[in-house]
mmCIF file of C-alpha atoms in Angstrom:
data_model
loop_
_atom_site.group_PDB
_atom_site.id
_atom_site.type_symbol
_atom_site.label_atom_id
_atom_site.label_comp_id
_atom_site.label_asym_id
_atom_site.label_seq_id
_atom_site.Cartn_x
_atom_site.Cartn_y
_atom_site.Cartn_z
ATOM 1 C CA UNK A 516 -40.719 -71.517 -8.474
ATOM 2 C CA UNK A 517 -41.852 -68.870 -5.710
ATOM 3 C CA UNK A 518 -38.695 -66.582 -4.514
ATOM 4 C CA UNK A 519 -37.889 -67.433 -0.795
ATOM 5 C CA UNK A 520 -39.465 -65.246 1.499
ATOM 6 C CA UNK A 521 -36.352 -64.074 2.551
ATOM 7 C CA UNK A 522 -36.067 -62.142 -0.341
ATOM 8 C CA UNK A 523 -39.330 -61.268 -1.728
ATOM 9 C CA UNK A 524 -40.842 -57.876 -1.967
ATOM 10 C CA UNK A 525 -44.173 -58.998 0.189
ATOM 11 C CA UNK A 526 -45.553 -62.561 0.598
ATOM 12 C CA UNK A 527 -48.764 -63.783 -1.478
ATOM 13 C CA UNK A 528 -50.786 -66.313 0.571
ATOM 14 C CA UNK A 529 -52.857 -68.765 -1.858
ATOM 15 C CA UNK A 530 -55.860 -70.176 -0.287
ATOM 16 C CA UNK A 531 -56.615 -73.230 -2.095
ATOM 17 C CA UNK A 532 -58.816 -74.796 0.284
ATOM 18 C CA UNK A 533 -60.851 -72.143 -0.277
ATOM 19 C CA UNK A 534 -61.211 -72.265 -4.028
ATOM 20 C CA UNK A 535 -61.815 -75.553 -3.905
ATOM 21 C CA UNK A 536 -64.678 -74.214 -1.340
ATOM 22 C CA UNK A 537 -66.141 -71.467 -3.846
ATOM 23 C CA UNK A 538 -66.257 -74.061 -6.479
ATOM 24 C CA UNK A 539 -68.764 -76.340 -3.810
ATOM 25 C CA UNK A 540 -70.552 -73.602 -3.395
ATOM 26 C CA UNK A 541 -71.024 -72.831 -6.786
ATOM 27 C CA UNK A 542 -71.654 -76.240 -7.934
ATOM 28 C CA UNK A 543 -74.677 -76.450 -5.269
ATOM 29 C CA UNK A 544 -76.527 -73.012 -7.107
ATOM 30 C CA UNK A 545 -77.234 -75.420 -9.667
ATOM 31 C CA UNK A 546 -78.456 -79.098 -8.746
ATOM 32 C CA UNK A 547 -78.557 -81.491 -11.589
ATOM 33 C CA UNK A 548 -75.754 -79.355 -13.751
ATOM 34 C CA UNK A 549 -71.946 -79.899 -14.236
ATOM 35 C CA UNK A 550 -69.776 -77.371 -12.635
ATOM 36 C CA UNK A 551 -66.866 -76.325 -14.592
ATOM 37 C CA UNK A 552 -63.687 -74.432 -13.185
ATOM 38 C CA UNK A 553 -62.718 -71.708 -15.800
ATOM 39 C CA UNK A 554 -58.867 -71.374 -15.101
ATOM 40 C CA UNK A 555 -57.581 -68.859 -17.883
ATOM 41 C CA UNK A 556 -54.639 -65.997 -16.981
ATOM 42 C CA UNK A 557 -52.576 -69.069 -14.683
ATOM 43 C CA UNK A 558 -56.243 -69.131 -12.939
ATOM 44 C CA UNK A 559 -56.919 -65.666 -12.825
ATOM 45 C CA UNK A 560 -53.590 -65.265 -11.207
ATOM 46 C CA UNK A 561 -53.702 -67.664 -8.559
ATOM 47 C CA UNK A 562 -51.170 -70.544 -10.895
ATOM 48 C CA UNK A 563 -52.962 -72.770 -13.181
ATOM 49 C CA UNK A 564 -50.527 -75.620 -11.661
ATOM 50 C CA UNK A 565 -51.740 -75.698 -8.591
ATOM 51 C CA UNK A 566 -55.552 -74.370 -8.936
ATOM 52 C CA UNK A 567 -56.207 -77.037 -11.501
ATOM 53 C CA UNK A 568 -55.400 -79.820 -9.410
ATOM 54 C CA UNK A 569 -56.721 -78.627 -6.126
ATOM 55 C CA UNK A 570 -59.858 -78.435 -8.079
ATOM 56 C CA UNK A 571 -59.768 -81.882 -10.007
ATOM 57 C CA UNK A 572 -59.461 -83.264 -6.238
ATOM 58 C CA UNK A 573 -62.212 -81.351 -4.996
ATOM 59 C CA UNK A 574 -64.837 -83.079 -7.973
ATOM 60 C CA UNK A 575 -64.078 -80.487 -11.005
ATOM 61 C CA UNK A 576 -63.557 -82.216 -14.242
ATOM 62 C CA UNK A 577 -64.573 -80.080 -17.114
ATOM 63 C CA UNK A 578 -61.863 -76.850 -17.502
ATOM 64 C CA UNK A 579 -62.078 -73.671 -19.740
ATOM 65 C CA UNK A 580 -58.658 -71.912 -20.366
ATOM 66 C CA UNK A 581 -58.045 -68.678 -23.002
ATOM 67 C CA UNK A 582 -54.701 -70.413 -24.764
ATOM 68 C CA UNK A 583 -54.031 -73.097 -26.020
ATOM 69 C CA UNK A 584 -50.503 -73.080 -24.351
ATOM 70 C CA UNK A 585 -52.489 -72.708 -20.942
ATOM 71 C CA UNK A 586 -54.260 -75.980 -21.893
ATOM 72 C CA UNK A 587 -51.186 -77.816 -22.301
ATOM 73 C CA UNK A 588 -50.126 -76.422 -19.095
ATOM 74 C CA UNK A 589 -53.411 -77.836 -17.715
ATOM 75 C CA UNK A 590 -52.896 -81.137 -19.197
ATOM 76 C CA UNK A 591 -49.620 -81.662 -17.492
ATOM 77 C CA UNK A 592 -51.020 -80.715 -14.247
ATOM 78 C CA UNK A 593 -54.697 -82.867 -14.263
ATOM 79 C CA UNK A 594 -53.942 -85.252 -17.178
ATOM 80 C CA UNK A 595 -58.037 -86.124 -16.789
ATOM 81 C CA UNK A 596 -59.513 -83.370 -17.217
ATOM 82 C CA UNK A 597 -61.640 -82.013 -19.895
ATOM 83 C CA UNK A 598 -60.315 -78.938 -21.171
ATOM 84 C CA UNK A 599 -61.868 -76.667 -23.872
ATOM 85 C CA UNK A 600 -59.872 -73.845 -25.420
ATOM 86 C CA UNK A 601 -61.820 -70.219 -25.544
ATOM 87 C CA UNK A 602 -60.250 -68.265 -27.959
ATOM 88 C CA UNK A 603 -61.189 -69.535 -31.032
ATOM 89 C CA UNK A 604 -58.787 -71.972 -33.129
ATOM 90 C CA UNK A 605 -55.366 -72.187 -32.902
ATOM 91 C CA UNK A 606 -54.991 -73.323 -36.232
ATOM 92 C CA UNK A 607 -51.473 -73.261 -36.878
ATOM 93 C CA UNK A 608 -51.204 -75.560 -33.882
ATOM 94 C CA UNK A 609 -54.602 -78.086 -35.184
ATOM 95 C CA UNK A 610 -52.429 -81.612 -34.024
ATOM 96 C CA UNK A 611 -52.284 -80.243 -30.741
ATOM 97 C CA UNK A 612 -55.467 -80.474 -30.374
ATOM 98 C CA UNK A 613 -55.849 -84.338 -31.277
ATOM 99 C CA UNK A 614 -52.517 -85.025 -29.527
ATOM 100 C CA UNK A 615 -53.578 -83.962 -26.264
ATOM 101 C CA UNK A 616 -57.260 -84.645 -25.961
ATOM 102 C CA UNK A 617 -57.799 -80.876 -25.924
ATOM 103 C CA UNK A 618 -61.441 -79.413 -27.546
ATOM 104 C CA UNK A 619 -61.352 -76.320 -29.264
ATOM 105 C CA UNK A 620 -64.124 -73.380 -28.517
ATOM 106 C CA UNK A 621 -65.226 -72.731 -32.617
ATOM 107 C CA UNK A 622 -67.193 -69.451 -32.235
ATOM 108 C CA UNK A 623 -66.685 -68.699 -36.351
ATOM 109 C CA UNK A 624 -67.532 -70.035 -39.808
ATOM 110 C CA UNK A 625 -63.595 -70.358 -40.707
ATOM 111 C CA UNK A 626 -62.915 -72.303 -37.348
ATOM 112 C CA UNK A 627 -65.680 -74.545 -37.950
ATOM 113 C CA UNK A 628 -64.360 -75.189 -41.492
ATOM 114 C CA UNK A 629 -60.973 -75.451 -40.797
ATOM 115 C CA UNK A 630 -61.749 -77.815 -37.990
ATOM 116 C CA UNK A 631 -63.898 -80.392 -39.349
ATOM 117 C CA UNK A 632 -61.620 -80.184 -42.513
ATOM 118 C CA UNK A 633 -58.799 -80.850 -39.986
ATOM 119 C CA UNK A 634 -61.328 -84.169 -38.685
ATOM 120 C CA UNK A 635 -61.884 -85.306 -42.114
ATOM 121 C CA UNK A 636 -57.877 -85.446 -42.623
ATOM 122 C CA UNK A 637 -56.968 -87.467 -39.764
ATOM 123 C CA UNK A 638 -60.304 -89.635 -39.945
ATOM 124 C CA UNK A 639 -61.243 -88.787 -36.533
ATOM 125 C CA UNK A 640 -64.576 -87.013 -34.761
ATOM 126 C CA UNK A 641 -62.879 -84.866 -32.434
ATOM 127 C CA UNK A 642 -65.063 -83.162 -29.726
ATOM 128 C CA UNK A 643 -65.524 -79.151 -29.759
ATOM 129 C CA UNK A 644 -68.033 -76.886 -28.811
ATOM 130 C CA UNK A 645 -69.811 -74.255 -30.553
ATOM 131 C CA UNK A 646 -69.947 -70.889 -29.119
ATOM 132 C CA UNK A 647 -72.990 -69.182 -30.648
ATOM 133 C CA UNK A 648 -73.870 -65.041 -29.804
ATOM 134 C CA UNK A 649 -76.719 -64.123 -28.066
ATOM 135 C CA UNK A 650 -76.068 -60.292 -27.477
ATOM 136 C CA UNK A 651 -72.138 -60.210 -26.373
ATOM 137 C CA UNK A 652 -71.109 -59.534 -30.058
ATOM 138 C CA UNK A 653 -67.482 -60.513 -29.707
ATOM 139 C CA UNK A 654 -67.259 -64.504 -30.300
ATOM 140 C CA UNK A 655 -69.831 -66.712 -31.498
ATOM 141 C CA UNK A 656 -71.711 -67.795 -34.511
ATOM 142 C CA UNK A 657 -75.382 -65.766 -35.184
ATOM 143 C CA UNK A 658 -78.317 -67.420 -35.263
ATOM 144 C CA UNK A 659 -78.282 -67.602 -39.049
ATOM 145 C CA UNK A 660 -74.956 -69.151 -39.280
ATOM 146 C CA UNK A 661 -75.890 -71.555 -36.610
ATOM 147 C CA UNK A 662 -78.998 -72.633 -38.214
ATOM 148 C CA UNK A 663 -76.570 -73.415 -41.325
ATOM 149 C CA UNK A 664 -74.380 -75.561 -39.251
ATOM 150 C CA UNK A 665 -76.923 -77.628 -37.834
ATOM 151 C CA UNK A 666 -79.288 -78.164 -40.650
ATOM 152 C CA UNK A 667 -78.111 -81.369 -41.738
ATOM 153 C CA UNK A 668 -78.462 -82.692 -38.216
ATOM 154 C CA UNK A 669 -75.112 -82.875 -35.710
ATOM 155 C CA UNK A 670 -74.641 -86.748 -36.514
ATOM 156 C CA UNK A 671 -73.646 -85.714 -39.958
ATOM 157 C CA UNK A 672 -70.834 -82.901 -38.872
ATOM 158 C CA UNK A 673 -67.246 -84.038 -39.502
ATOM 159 C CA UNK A 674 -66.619 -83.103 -35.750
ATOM 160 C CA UNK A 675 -68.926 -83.938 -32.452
ATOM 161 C CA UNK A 676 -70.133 -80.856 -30.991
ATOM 162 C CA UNK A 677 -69.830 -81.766 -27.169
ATOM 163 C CA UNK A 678 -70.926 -78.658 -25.713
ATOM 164 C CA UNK A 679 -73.266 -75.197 -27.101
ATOM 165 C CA UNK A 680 -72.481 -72.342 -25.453
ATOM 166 C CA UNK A 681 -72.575 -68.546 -25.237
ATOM 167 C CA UNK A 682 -71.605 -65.636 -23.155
ATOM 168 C CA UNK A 683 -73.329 -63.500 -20.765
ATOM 169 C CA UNK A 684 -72.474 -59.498 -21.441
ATOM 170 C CA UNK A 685 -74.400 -57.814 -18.350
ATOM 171 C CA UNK A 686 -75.372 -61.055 -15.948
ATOM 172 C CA UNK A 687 -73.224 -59.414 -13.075
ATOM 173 C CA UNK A 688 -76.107 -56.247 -12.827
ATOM 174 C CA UNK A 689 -79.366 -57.841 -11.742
ATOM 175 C CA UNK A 690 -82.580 -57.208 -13.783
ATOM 176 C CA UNK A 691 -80.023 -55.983 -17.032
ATOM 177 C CA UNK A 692 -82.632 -56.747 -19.840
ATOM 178 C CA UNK A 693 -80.107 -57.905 -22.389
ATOM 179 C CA UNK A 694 -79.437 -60.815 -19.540
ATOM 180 C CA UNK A 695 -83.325 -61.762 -20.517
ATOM 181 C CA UNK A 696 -82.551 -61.640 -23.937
ATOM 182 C CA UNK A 697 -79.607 -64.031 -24.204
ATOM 183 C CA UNK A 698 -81.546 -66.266 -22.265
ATOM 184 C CA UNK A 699 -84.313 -66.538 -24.463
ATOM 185 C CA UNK A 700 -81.798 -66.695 -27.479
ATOM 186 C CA UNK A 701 -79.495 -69.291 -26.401
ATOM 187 C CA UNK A 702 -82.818 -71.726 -25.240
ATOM 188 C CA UNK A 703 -84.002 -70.539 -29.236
ATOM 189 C CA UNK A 704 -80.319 -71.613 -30.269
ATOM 190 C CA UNK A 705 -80.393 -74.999 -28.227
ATOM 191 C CA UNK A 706 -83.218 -76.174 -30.041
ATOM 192 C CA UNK A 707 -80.779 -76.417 -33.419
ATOM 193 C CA UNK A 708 -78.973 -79.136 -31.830
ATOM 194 C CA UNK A 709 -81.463 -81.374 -29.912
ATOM 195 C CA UNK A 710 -79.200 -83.575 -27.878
ATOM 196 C CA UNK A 711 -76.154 -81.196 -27.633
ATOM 197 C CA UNK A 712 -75.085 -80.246 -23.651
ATOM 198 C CA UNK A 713 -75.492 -76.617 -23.291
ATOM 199 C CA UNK A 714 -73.660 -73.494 -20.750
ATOM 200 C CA UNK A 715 -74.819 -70.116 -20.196
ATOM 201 C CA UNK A 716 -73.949 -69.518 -16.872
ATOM 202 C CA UNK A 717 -70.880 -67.708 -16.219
ATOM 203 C CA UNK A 718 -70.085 -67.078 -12.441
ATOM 204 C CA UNK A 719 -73.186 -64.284 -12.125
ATOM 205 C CA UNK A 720 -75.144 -66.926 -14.177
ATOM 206 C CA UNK A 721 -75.340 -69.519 -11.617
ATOM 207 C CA UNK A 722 -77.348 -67.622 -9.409
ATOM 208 C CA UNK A 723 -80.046 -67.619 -12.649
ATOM 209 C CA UNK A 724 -82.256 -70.328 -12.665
ATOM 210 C CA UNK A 725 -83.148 -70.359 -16.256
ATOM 211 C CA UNK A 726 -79.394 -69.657 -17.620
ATOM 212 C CA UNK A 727 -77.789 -72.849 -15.496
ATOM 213 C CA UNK A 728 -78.352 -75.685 -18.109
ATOM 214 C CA UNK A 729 -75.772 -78.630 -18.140
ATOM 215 C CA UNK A 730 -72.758 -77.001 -17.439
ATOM 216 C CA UNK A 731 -71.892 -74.067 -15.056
ATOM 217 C CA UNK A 732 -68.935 -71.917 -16.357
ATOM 218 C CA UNK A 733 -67.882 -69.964 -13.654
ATOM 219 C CA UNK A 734 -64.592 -67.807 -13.321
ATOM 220 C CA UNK A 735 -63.825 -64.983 -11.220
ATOM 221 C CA UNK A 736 -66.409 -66.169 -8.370
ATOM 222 C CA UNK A 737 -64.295 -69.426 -8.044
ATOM 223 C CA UNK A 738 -61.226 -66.692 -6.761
ATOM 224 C CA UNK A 739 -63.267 -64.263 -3.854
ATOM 225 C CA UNK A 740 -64.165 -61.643 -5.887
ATOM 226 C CA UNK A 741 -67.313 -59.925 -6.477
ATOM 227 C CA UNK A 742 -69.415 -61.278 -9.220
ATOM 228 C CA UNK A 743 -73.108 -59.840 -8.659
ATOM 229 C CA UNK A 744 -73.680 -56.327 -7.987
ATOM 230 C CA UNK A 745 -74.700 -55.924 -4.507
ATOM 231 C CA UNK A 746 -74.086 -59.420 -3.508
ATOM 232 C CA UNK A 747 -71.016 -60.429 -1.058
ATOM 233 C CA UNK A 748 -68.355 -62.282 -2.575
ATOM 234 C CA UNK A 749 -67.271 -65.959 -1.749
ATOM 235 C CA UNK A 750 -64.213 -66.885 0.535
ATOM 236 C CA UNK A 751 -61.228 -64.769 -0.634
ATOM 237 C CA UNK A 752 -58.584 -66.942 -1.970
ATOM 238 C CA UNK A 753 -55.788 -64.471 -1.672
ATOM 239 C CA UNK A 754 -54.428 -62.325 0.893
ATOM 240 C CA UNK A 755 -51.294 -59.750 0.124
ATOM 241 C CA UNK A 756 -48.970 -58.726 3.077
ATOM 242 C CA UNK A 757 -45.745 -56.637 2.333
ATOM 243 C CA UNK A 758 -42.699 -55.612 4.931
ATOM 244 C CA UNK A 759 -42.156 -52.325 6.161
ATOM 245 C CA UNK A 760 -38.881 -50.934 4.903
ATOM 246 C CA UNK A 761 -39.100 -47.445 6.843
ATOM 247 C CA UNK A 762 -41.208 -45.171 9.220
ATOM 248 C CA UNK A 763 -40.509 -41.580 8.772
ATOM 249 C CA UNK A 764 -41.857 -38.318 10.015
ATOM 250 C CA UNK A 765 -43.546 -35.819 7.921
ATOM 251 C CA UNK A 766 -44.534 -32.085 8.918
ATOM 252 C CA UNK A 767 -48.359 -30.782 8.186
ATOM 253 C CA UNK A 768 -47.700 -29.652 4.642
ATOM 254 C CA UNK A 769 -45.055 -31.736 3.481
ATOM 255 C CA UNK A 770 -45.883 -34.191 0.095
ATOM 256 C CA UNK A 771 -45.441 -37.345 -0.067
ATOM 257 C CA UNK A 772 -44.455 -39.113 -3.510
ATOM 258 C CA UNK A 773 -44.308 -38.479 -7.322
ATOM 259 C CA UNK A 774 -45.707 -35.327 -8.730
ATOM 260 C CA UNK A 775 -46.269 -34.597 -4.924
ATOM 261 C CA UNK A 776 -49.916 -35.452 -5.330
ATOM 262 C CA UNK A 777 -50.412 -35.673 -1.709
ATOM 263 C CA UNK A 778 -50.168 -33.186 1.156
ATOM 264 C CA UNK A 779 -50.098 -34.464 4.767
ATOM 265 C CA UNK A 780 -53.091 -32.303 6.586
ATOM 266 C CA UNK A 781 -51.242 -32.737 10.419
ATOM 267 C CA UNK A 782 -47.793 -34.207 11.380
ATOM 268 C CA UNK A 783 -47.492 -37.642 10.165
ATOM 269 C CA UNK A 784 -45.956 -41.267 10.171
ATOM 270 C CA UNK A 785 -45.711 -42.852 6.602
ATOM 271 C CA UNK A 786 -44.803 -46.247 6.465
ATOM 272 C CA UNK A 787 -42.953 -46.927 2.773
ATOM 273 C CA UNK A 788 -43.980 -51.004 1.596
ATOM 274 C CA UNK A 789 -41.683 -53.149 -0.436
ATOM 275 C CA UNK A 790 -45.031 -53.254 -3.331
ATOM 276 C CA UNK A 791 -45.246 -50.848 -6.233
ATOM 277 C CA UNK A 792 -47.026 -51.051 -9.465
ATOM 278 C CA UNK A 793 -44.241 -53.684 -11.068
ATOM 279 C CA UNK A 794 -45.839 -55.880 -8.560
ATOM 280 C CA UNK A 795 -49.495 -55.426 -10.081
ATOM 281 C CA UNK A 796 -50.803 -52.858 -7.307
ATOM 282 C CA UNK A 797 -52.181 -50.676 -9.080
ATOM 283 C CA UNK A 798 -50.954 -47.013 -9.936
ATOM 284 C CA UNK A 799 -54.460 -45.772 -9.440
ATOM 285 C CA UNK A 800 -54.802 -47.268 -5.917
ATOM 286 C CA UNK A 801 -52.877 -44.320 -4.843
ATOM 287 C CA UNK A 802 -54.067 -41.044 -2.727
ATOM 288 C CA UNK A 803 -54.367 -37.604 -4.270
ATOM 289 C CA UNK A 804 -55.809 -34.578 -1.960
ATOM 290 C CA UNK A 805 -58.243 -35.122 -3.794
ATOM 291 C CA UNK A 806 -59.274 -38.584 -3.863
ATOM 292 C CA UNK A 807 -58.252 -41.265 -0.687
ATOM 293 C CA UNK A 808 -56.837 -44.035 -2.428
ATOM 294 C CA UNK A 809 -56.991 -47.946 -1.522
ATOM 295 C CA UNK A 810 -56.518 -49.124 2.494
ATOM 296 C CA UNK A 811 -54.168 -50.848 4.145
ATOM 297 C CA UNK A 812 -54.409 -52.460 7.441
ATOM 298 C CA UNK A 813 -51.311 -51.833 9.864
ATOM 299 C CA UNK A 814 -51.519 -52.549 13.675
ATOM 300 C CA UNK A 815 -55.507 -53.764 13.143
ATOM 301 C CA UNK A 816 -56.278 -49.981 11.652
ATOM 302 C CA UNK A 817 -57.172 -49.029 8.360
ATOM 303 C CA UNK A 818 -54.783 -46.593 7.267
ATOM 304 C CA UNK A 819 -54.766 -44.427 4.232
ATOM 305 C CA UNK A 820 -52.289 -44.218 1.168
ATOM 306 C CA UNK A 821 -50.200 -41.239 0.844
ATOM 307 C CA UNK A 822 -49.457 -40.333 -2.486
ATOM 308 C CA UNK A 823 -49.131 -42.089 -5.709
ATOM 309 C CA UNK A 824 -48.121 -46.075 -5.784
ATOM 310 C CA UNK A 825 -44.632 -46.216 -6.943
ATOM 311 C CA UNK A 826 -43.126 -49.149 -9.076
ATOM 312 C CA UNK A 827 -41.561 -50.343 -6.546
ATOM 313 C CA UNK A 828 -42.708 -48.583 -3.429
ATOM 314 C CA UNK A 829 -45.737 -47.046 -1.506
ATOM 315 C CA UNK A 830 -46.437 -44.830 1.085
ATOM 316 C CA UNK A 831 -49.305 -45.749 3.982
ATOM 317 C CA UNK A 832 -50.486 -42.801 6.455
ATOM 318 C CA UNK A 833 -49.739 -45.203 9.890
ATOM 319 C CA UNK A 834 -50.273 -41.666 12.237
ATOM 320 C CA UNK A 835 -53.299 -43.309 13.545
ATOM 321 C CA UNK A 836 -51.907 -47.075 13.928
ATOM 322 C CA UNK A 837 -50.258 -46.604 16.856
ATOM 323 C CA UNK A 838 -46.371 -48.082 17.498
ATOM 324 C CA UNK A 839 -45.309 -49.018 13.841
ATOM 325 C CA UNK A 840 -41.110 -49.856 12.777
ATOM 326 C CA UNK A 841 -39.648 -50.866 10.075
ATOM 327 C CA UNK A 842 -39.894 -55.213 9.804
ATOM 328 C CA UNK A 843 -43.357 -54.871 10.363
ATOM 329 C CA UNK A 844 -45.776 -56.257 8.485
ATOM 330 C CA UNK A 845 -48.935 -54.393 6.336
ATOM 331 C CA UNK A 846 -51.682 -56.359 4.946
ATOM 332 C CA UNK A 847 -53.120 -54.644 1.659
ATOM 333 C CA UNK A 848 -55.911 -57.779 0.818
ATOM 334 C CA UNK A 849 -57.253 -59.703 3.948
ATOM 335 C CA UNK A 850 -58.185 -58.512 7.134
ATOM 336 C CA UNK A 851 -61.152 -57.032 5.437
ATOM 337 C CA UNK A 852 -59.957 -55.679 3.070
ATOM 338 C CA UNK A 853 -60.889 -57.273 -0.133
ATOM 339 C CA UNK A 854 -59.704 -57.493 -3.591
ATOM 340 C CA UNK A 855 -62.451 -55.179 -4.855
ATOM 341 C CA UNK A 856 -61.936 -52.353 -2.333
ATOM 342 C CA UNK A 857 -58.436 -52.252 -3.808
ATOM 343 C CA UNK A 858 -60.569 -51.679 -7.664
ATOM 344 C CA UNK A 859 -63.002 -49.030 -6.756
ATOM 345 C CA UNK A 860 -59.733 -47.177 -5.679
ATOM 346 C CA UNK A 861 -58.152 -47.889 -8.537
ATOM 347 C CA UNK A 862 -61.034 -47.809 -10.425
ATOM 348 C CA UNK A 863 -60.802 -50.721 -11.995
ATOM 349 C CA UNK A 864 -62.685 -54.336 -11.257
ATOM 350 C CA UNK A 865 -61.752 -57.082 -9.173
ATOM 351 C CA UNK A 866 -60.721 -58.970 -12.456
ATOM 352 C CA UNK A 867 -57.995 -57.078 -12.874
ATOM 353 C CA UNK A 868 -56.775 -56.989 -9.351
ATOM 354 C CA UNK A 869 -56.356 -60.814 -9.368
ATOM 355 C CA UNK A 870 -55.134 -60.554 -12.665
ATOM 356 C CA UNK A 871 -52.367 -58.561 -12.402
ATOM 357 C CA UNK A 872 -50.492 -59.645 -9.007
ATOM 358 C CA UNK A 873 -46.984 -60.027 -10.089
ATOM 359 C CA UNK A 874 -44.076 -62.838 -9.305
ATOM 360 C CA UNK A 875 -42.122 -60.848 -7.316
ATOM 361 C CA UNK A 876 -43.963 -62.098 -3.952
ATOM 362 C CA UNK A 877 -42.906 -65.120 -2.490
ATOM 363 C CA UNK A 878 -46.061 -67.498 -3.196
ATOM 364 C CA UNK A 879 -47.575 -68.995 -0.018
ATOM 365 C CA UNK A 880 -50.280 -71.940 -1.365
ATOM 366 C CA UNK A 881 -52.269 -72.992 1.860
ATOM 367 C CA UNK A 882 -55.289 -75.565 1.833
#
């Protein structure tokens, strides 16, 4: 439940309309192949509850989460859907699986064993999909193991392997040569199982022709954040505005903050925001003399963090923004300002920007 306005630290506006939007425009990169929403960490964020749906209306129908608690989540909310579970199997949890229609991600020997053992047991093919490695070396069977698994053709497994699939590592940086690589591996590993759907493309991946194959995967493109080097983003689907609690008066040469990391260079107005790092704005956003940390628009202007971000507090250099009280409002994404500006100053990635907004804000979901 979102806390009322009324008494939340800043306000988080949703924009599902434009999700739905990103997802469209997604889907259209690659003509003739699925497009898949992948909705793990609540939806990057965003709440699983109500990005699942407001994709399932837009046309979505095939969902990848991390947990297999997020996939029951998912089921409640789009009781449809097709929902595969990334992280490997859950295997203390294996009747979850048949209970709610919910396919596993095997990307190991053991899982595979455990998990047609588990469809031998109950006397029923459940659907999977097999996550082989192409050059990401995390999850994923190798080519030899794969070759194992699929020499006594997939009609004879004990499970149906609905889907192949593998992960990019280096998709997001154009002309990466590993990117070449897994492409030639996975088509190498798709010949194994003639018949079998197969997914590549991750949210960089759909703008690659030869990595788009049934089923687009993407993730952090579906949420306005950047997903190929040197290419704009989609719509942002989040914007972050926060009250103004005070306006005081600095002299030049005055700090501002812990550790007093910041100096004020003239006589200034800081503005102090009802955010901090509790609320998943970053520590490292702040502003050193030595490095200007994230912006914040006040009044239309860009304006400058003064010292570090607080847990519950920052401090914004307004001595440029004209008239600015306390009840005012700041905007720190929107405007312009957009969830990776925010990451190079916290150097960090957009990921983990959207990743880490808190629940302290009151939750505004628009369409």
């Amino acid at each position: 439940m979102s806390i009322p306005v009324s008494e939340a630290g800043a306000v988080l506006t949703i924009d599902l309309g434009a999700l739905a939007r990103n997802w469209q425009a997604l889907g259209a990169m690659g003509p003739g192949a699925e497009c898949s929403a992948v909705v793990k960490a609540d939806a990057y964020g965003l709440g699983i509850e109500q990005a699942g749906p407001a994709l399932a209306k837009a046309g979505c129908r095939t969902f990848f989460v991390a947990h297999l608690s997020e996939a029951r989540r998912l089921r409640a909310a789009v009781p449809s859907a097709t929902i595969y579970v990334l992280n490997g199997l859950f295997g203390e949890a294996l009747e979850t699986y048949a209970a709610l229609d919910i396919r596993p991600v095997l990307g190991c020997r053991e899982d595979v064993e455990r998990f047609a053992a588990f469809c031998e047991t109950i006397g029923r093919r459940l659907p999977a999909a097999v996550h082989v490695d192409t050059g990401m070396n995390r999850l994923g069977l190798d080519l030899a193991e794969a070759a194992l698994l699929a020499e006594p053709g997939t009609a004879a497994l004990a499970f149906e392997p609905a889907l192949l699939m593998s992960h990019f590592a280096c998709a997001d940086e154009p002309g990466h040569p590993l990117t070449t690589r897994q492409i030639d591996r996975f088509a190498q590993m798709r010949g194994l199982f003639p018949g079998v759907p197969g997914s590549l493309a991750n949210s960089a991946g759909c703008t690659l022709a030869p990595a788009r194959h049934d089923l687009l995967r993407p993730g952090v493109a579906l949420y306005g954040a950047r997903f190929v080097a040197g290419r704009e983003p989609l719509e942002p689907a989040v914007r972050l505005e926060a009250p103004i609690v005070q306006v005081r008066g600095v002299r030049a040469g005055d700090t501002v903050g812990y550790g007093a990391a910041w100096t004020a260079p003239r006589p200034s107005r800081i503005a102090v925001l009802s955010v901090g790092y509790a609320d998943g704005y970053l520590r490292q956003a702040g502003s050193t003399d030595r490095k200007t940390g994230a912006p914040v628009r006040v009044n239309g202007v860009i304006c400058p963090l003064a010292g570090r971000v607080s847990m519950d507090l920052l401090a914004v250099d307004v001595t440029d923004a004209g008239a600015v009280e306390a009840g005012g409002m700041a905007t720190l994404i929107g405007d312009g300002i957009g969830l990776d500006d925010v990451a190079e100053a916290a150097g960090t990635i957009g990921y983990e920007i959207l990743t880490s907004l808190g629940r302290r804000y009151h939750r505004r979901y628009v369409d």
